[in-house]
Short mmCIF file of C-alpha atoms and ligand atoms in Angstrom, two decimals:
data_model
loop_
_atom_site.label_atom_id
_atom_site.label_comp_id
_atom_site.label_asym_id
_atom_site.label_seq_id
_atom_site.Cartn_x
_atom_site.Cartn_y
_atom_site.Cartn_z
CA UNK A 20 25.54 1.09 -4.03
CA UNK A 21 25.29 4.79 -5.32
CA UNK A 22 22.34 7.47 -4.04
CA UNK A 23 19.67 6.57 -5.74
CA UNK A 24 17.43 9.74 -4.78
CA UNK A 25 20.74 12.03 -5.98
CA UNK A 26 20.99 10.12 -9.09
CA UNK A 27 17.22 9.85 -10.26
CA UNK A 28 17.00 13.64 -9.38
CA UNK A 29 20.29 14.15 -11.35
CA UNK A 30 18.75 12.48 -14.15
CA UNK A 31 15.38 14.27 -13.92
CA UNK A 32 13.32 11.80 -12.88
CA UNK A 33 12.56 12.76 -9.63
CA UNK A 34 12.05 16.33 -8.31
CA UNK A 35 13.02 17.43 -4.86
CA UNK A 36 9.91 19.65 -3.10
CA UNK A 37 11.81 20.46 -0.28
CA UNK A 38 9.92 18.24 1.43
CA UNK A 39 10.97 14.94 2.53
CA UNK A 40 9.20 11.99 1.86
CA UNK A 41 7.06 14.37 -0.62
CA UNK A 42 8.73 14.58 -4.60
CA UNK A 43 7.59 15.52 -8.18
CA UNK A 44 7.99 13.02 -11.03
CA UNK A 45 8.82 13.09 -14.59
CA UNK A 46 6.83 11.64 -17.08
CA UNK A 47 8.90 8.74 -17.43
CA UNK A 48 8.60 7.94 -14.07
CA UNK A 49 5.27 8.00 -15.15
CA UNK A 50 5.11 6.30 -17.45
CA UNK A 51 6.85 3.64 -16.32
CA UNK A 52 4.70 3.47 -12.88
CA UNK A 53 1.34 3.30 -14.89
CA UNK A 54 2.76 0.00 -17.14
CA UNK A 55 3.92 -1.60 -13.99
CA UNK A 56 0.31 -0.39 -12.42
CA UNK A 57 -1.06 -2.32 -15.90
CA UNK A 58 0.75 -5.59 -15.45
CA UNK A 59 -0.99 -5.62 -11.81
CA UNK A 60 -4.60 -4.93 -13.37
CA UNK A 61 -4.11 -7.43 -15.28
CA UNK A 62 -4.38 -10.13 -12.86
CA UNK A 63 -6.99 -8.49 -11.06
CA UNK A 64 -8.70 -8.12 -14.44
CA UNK A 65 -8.57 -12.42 -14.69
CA UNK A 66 -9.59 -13.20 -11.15
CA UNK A 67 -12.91 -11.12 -12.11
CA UNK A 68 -12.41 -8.37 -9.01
CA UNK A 69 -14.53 -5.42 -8.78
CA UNK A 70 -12.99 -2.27 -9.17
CA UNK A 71 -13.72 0.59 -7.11
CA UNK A 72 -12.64 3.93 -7.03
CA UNK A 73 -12.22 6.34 -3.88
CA UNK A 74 -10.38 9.75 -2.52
CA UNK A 75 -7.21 9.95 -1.22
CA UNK A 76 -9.16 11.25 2.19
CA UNK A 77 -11.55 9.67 4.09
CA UNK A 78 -14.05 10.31 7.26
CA UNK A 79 -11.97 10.40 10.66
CA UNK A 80 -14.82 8.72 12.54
CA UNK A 81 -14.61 5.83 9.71
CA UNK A 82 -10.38 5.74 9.72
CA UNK A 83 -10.89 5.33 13.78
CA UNK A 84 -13.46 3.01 13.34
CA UNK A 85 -10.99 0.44 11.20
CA UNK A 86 -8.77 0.95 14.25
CA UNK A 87 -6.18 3.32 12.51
CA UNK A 88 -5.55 5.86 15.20
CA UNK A 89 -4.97 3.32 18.45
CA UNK A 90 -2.90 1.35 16.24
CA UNK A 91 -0.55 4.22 13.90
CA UNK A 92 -1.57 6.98 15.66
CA UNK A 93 1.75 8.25 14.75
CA UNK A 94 1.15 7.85 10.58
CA UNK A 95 -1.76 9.49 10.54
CA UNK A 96 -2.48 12.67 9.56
CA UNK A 97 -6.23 15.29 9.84
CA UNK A 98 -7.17 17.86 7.71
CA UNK A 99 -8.11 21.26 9.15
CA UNK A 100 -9.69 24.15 7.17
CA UNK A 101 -7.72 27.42 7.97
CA UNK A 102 -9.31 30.30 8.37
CA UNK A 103 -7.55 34.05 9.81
CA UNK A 104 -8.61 34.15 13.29
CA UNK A 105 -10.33 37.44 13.95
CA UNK A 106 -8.25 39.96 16.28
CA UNK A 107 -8.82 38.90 19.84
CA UNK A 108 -10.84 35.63 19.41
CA UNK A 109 -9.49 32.30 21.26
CA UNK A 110 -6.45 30.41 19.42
CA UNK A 111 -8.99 27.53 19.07
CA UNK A 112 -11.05 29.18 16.48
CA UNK A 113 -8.28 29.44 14.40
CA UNK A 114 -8.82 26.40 13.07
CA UNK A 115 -12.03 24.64 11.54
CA UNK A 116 -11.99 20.78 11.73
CA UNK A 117 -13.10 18.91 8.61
CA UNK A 118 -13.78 15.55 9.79
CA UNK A 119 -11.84 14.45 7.41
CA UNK A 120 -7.97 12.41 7.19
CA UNK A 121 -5.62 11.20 4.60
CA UNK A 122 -6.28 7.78 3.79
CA UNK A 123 -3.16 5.80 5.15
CA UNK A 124 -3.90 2.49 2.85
CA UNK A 125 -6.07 1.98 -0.17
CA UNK A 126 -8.25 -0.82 1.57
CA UNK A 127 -9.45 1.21 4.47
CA UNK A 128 -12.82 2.90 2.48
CA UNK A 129 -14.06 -0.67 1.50
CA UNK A 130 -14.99 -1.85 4.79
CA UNK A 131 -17.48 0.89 5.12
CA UNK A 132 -18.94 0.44 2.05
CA UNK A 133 -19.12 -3.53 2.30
CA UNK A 134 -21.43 -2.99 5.70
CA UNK A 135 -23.88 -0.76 3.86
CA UNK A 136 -24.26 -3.09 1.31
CA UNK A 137 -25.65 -5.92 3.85
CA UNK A 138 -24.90 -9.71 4.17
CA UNK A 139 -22.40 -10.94 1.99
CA UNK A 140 -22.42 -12.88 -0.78
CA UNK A 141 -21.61 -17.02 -0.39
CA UNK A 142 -18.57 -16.56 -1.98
CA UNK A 143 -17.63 -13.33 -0.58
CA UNK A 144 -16.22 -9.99 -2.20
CA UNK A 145 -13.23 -8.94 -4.19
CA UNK A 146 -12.30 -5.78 -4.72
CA UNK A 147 -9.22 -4.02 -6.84
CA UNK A 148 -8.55 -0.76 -5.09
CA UNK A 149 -5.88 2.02 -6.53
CA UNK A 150 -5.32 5.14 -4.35
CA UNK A 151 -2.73 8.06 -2.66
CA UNK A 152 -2.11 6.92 0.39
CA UNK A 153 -0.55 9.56 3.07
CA UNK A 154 2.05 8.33 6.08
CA UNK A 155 3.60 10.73 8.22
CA UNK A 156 6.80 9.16 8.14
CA UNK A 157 9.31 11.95 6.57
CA UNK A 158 12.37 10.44 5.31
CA UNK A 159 15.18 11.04 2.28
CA UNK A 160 14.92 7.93 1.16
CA UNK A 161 13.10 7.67 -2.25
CA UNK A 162 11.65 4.65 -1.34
CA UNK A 163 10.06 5.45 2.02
CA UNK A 164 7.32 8.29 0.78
CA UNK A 165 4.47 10.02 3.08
CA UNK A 166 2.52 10.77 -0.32
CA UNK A 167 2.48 7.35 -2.52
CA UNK A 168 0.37 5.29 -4.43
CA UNK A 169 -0.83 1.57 -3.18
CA UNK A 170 -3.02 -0.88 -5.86
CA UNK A 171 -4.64 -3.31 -3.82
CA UNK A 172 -6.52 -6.25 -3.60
CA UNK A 173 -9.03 -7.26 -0.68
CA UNK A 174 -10.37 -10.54 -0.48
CA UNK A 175 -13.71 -10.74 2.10
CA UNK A 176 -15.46 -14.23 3.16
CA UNK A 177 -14.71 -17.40 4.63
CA UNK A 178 -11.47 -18.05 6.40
CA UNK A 179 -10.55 -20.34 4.07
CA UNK A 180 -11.05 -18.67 0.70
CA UNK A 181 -9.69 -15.54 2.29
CA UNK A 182 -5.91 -17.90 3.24
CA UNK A 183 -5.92 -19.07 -0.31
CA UNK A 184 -6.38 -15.63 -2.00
CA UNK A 185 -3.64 -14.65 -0.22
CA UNK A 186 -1.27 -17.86 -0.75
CA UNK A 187 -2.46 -17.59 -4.72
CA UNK A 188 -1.30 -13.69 -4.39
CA UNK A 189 2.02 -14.20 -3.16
CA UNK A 190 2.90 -16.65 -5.97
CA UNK A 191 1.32 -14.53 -8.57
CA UNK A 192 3.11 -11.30 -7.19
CA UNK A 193 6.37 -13.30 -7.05
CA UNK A 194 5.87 -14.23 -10.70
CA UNK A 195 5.16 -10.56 -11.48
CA UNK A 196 8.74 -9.28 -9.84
CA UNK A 197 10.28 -12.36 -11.37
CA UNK A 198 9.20 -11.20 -15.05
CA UNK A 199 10.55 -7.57 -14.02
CA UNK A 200 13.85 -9.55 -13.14
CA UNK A 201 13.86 -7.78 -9.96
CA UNK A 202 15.39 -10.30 -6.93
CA UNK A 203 13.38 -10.43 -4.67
CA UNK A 204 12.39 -12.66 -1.40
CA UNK A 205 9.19 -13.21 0.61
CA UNK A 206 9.53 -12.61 4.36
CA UNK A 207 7.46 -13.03 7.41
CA UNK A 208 7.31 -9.21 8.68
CA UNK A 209 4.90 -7.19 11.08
CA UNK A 210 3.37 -3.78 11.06
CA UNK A 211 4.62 -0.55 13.02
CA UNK A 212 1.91 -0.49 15.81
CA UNK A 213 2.21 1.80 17.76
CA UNK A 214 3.61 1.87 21.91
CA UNK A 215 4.33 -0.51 24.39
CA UNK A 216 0.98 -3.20 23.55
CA UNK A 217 1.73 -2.55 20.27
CA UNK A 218 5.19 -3.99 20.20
CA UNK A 219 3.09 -7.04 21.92
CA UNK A 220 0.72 -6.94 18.91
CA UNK A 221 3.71 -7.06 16.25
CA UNK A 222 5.43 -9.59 17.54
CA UNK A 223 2.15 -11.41 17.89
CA UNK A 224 1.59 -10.67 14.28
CA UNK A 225 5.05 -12.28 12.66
CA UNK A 226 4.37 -15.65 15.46
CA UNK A 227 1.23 -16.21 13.41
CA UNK A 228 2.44 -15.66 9.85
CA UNK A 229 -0.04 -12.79 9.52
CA UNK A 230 2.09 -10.33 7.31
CA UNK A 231 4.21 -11.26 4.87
CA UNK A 232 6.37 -9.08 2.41
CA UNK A 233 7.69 -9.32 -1.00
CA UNK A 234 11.06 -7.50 -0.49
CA UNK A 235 13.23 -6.11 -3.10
CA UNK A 236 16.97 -4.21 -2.90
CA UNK A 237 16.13 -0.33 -3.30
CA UNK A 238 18.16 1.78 -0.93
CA UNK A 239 20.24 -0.97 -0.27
CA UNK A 240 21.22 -4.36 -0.14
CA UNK A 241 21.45 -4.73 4.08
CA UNK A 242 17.76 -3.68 3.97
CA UNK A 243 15.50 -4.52 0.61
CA UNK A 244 12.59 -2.83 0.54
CA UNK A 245 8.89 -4.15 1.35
CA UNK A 246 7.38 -3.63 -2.52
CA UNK A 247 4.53 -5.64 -1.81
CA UNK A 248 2.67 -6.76 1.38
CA UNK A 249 0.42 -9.99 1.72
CA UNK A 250 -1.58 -8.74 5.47
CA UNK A 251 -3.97 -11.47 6.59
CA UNK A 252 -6.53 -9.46 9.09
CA UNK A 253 -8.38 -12.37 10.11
CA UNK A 254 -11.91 -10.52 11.60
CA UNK A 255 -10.48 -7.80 12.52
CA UNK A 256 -12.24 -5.16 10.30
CA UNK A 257 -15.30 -7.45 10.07
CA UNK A 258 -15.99 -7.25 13.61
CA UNK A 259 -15.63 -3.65 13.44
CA UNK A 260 -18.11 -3.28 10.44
CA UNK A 261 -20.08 -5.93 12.03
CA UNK A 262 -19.87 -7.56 8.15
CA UNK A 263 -21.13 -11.21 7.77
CA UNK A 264 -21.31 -14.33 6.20
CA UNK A 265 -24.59 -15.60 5.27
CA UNK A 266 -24.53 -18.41 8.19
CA UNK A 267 -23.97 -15.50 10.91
CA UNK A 268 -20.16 -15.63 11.30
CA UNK A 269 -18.01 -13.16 10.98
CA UNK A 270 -16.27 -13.16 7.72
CA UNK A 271 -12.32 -12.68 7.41
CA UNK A 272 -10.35 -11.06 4.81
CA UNK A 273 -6.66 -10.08 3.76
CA UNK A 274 -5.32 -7.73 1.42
CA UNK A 275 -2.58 -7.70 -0.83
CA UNK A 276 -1.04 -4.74 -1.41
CA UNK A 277 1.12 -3.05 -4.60
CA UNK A 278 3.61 -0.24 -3.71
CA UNK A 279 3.58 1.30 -7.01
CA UNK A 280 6.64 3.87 -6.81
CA UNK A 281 9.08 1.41 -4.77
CA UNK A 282 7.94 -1.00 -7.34
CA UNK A 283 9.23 1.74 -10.44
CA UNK A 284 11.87 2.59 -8.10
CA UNK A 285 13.52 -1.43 -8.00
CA UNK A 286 13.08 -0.68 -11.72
CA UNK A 287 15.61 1.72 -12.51
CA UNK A 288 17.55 1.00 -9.68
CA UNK A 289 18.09 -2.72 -11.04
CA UNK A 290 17.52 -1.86 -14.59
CA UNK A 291 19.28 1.48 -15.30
CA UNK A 292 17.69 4.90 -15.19
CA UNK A 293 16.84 4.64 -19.13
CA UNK A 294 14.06 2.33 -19.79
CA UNK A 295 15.01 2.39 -23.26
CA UNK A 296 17.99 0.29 -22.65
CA UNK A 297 16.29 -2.09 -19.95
CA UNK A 298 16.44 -5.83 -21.04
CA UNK A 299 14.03 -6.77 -23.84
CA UNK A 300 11.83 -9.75 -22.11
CA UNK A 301 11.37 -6.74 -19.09
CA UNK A 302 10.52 -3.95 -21.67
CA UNK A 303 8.15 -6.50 -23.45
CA UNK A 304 6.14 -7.23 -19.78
CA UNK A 305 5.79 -3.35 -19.40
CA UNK A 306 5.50 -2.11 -23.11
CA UNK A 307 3.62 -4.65 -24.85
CA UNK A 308 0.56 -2.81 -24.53
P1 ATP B 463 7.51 -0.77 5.63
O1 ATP B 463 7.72 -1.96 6.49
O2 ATP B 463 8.59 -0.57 4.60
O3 ATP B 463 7.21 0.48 6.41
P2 ATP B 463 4.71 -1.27 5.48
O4 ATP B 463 4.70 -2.47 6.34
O5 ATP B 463 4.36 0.01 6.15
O6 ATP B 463 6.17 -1.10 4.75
P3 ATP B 463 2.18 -1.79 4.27
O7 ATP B 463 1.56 -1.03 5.39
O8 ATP B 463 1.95 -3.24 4.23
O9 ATP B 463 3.76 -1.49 4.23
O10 ATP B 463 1.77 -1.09 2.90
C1 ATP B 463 1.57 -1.81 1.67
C2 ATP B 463 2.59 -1.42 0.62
O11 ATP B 463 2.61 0.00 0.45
C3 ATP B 463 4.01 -1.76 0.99
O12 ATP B 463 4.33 -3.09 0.64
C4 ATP B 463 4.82 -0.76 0.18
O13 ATP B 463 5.05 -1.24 -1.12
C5 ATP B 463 3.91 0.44 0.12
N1 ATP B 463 4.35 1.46 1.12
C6 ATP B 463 4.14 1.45 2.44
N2 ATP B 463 4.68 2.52 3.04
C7 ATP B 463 5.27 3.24 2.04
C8 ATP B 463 6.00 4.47 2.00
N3 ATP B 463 6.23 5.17 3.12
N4 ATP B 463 6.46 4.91 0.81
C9 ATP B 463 6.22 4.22 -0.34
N5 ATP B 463 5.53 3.05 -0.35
C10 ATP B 463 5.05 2.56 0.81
ZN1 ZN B 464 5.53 1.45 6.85
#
């Protein structure tokens, strides 16, 4: 298999920033990244989810309350004002904090705004979520950003609505990457948590079918490429939102979760780098509309 970062920047589709992990796009690249992004709305649109909008940043005390920073400590990333530091005042006041860090996955802001809203419903919540995410994890792969754009869906309520969501998602994403004729696989997989108890949480994790992946060849074919993850957090972020069912329980909930650019990436990869020429039944899923 041939570069694909050297030949999507040969072709202008991709511009280098000099920054790895961090590139410009061309409007086909574009263009082709919003249809997929439209094929995924649409079955968010049919299972009636509520879409809501936030920032790629978020408050630190919020991102730490979710758990972030014991468990990826080493993704994450703070935003600091800068400001000249006036001759002969202490190095610290160089820097102004902002309370304020890159939001790592599009879910994270809805657990907040759940608990504010009070009990939940019977039937729970859905939510469609679309957002930058930022992961400090510089690489020169194309497929393995630290700026990138996840389109989510997070299913809150009772265990058992929350497992089927996520069972229904994984055949419905399938179906998706199927109609893209992109081969793909679904695997039992665990996050990156960080040190020594997190290595006890991953494996943990994959033991209890928690995370699963929809994997598709991008860099390579030894190691396809997660281009969609199915994460089942049981109560975790409940517990830490203190967000209930009507009977007192905890509620659980999973997400499902859209990487948009290794998604457009599997596309020319598999399909060619001019979507012009891409095979008609995938063109007509993308460019019907
Ligand atoms: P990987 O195992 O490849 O690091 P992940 O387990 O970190 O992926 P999730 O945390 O489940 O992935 O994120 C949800 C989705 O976001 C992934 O399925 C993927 O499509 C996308 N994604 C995650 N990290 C990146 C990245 N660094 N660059 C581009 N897309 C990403
Ligand atoms: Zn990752």
């Amino acid at each position: 298999m041939s570069d694909l970062r050297t030949e999507l920047v040969e072709a202008g589709l991709l511009f280098p920033t000099g920054v790895d992990g961090v590139l410009g796009r061309s409007a086909m690249f574009e263009t082709v990244l919003e249809q997929v992004n439209k094929a995924v709305s649409g079955w968010g649109r049919e299972a009636k989810a509520e879409a809501v909008h936030f920032p790629p940043v978020m408050s630190r005390t919020q991102l730490e309350r979710n758990g972030y920073l014991k468990s990826f400590p080493q993704l994450a990333a703070e935003l600091h004002g800068c400001i000249t530091p006036p001759p002969g005042s202490e190095p610290d006041a160089a820097v102004s904090q902002t309370g304020l860090m890159m939001v790592p996955a599009a879910c994270y802001p809805i657990y907040p705004m759940l608990a504010s809203r009070g009990a939940l419903a019977a039937d729970g919540a859905l939510f469609d979520i679309y957002s930058w995410c930022f992961r400090h994890e510089p690489s020169i792969e194309p497929a393995r950003l630290q700026s990138f754009r996840m389109h989510e869906y997070v299913r809150v309520g009772r265990p058992s609505d929350v497992a089927a969501f996520r069972e229904s998602w994984m055949k419905m994403a399938a179906e998706i990457y199927q109609s893209l004729r992109l081969p793909h696989e679904l695997i039992v997989s665990n996050d990156a948590f960080f040190g020594r108890s997190g290595r006890l949480m991953a494996s943990s994790q994959r033991e209890r079918n928690l995370k699963f992946e929809l994997v598709v060849p991008v860099n390579n074919e030894r190691e396809p490429t997660a281009c969609c993850s199915f994460n089942y957090a049981e109560a975790h972020f409940t517990e830490a939102w203190d967000i209930r069912m009507s009977d007192g329980s905890h509620a659980h909930s999973a997400c499902v979760g859209f990487g948009m650019e290794r998604t457009t990436l599997a596309l020319f990869r598999h399909h060619g780098l001019d979507p012009e020429r891409w095979p008609a039944d995938v063109r007509s899923v993308l460019f019907q509309s």
